[in-house]
Tab-separated table of C-alpha atoms in Angstrom:
chain	number	residue	atom	x	y	z
A	1	UNK	CA	101.094	122.759	89.479
A	2	UNK	CA	104.031	123.559	92.004
A	3	UNK	CA	107.140	126.084	91.211
A	4	UNK	CA	110.483	123.973	89.763
A	5	UNK	CA	112.169	123.188	92.819
A	6	UNK	CA	108.972	122.945	95.468
A	7	UNK	CA	107.413	119.759	96.481
A	8	UNK	CA	104.091	119.236	94.895
A	9	UNK	CA	102.125	118.116	98.168
A	10	UNK	CA	103.119	118.919	101.554
A	11	UNK	CA	105.335	116.093	103.376
A	12	UNK	CA	103.754	113.644	105.158
A	13	UNK	CA	104.203	112.639	108.571
A	14	UNK	CA	104.125	108.749	109.133
A	15	UNK	CA	104.431	109.251	112.785
A	16	UNK	CA	102.664	105.625	113.472
A	17	UNK	CA	103.126	102.080	111.809
A	18	UNK	CA	99.605	102.258	110.512
A	19	UNK	CA	100.166	105.344	108.821
A	20	UNK	CA	103.740	103.716	107.617
A	21	UNK	CA	101.757	100.706	106.290
A	22	UNK	CA	99.127	102.640	104.642
A	23	UNK	CA	102.089	105.031	102.835
A	24	UNK	CA	103.484	101.857	101.163
A	25	UNK	CA	99.941	101.145	100.186
A	26	UNK	CA	99.539	104.281	98.511
A	27	UNK	CA	103.544	103.895	96.939
A	28	UNK	CA	102.852	100.241	95.506
A	29	UNK	CA	99.430	101.186	94.549
A	30	UNK	CA	101.225	103.816	91.861
A	31	UNK	CA	102.113	106.359	93.450
A	32	UNK	CA	100.824	109.588	95.656
A	33	UNK	CA	99.044	111.315	92.310
A	34	UNK	CA	97.217	107.917	91.638
A	35	UNK	CA	95.920	107.409	95.061
A	36	UNK	CA	94.523	111.046	95.110
A	37	UNK	CA	93.097	110.484	91.923
A	38	UNK	CA	91.071	107.599	93.584
A	39	UNK	CA	90.261	109.510	96.451
A	40	UNK	CA	88.648	112.444	94.627
A	41	UNK	CA	86.698	110.121	92.594
A	42	UNK	CA	85.563	108.118	95.736
A	43	UNK	CA	84.696	111.953	97.093
A	44	UNK	CA	82.559	112.381	94.225
A	45	UNK	CA	80.540	109.548	94.370
A	46	UNK	CA	80.175	109.984	98.411
A	47	UNK	CA	78.880	113.570	97.435
A	48	UNK	CA	76.141	112.257	94.903
A	49	UNK	CA	75.059	109.717	97.752
A	50	UNK	CA	75.252	112.162	100.558
A	51	UNK	CA	77.382	109.716	102.220
A	52	UNK	CA	81.192	109.555	103.409
A	53	UNK	CA	84.372	108.427	101.356
A	54	UNK	CA	84.410	105.612	103.748
A	55	UNK	CA	80.849	104.705	103.084
A	56	UNK	CA	81.898	104.387	99.295
A	57	UNK	CA	84.744	102.703	99.828
A	58	UNK	CA	83.071	99.911	102.300
A	59	UNK	CA	80.120	99.539	99.577
A	60	UNK	CA	82.472	99.239	96.658
A	61	UNK	CA	84.067	95.949	98.599
A	62	UNK	CA	80.675	94.885	99.512
A	63	UNK	CA	79.601	95.055	95.669
A	64	UNK	CA	82.439	92.795	94.425
A	65	UNK	CA	82.147	88.751	93.861
A	66	UNK	CA	78.734	87.440	93.653
A	67	UNK	CA	77.318	89.451	96.648
A	68	UNK	CA	78.764	87.659	99.329
A	69	UNK	CA	81.349	89.783	100.501
A	70	UNK	CA	80.838	91.128	103.891
A	71	UNK	CA	83.914	92.924	105.521
A	72	UNK	CA	84.785	93.460	109.183
A	73	UNK	CA	85.176	97.182	110.168
A	74	UNK	CA	87.212	98.062	112.793
A	75	UNK	CA	85.885	101.449	114.500
A	76	UNK	CA	87.586	103.438	116.739
A	77	UNK	CA	84.590	104.947	119.239
A	78	UNK	CA	80.905	104.281	118.742
A	79	UNK	CA	80.553	107.564	117.104
A	80	UNK	CA	81.480	105.576	113.952
A	81	UNK	CA	78.432	102.869	114.074
A	82	UNK	CA	76.080	105.277	112.210
A	83	UNK	CA	78.377	106.132	109.701
A	84	UNK	CA	78.870	102.700	109.041
A	85	UNK	CA	75.399	101.544	109.139
A	86	UNK	CA	74.709	104.111	106.256
A	87	UNK	CA	76.449	101.433	104.116
A	88	UNK	CA	73.478	98.794	104.381
A	89	UNK	CA	71.205	101.403	102.342
A	90	UNK	CA	73.786	102.554	100.273
A	91	UNK	CA	73.550	100.861	96.426
A	92	UNK	CA	76.176	101.992	93.780
A	93	UNK	CA	75.232	102.457	90.357
A	94	UNK	CA	77.188	101.065	87.149
A	95	UNK	CA	78.242	104.716	86.380
A	96	UNK	CA	80.049	104.643	90.460
A	97	UNK	CA	81.162	101.387	90.096
A	98	UNK	CA	82.782	102.660	86.521
A	99	UNK	CA	84.280	105.676	87.750
A	100	UNK	CA	85.988	103.744	90.306
A	101	UNK	CA	87.405	100.900	88.243
A	102	UNK	CA	88.751	103.437	85.595
A	103	UNK	CA	91.097	104.459	88.367
A	104	UNK	CA	91.807	101.031	89.765
A	105	UNK	CA	92.999	99.603	86.488
A	106	UNK	CA	95.590	101.873	86.075
A	107	UNK	CA	96.760	100.662	89.489
A	108	UNK	CA	99.955	98.692	89.526
A	109	UNK	CA	99.350	96.981	93.131
A	110	UNK	CA	100.106	96.354	95.445
A	111	UNK	CA	101.146	92.295	94.626
A	112	UNK	CA	100.621	89.470	96.839
A	113	UNK	CA	97.921	88.739	99.382
A	114	UNK	CA	97.592	91.170	102.662
A	115	UNK	CA	99.205	88.826	104.509
A	116	UNK	CA	102.363	88.811	102.830
A	117	UNK	CA	102.292	92.679	102.534
A	118	UNK	CA	101.511	93.096	106.410
A	119	UNK	CA	104.770	90.958	106.947
A	120	UNK	CA	106.754	93.417	104.835
A	121	UNK	CA	107.433	90.820	101.548
């Protein structure tokens, strides 16, 4: 815990429009504490399966609904291809899903669809 009058976390450098947008998502989600809690749970699940946090997040999305969810993944380089391919052999079990869902149940938002969010509405 940070001493009184000091910030608990280092300042966030929002030097790109993407970082500004993601920071907005974190704030609408429920703030930095809840965002960090979600990342910690994703990290724990990733360690159990020996995959990346990104793999867990992507697989969580793919396991929503009736099993016909296929997200479009953007990659900055060819190095990301092999990491993202690991998602195809990953399966989150009920304990993994419950751990993620427990944090998500505390979230406030973001509200609306992604299109309104990206437009700043």
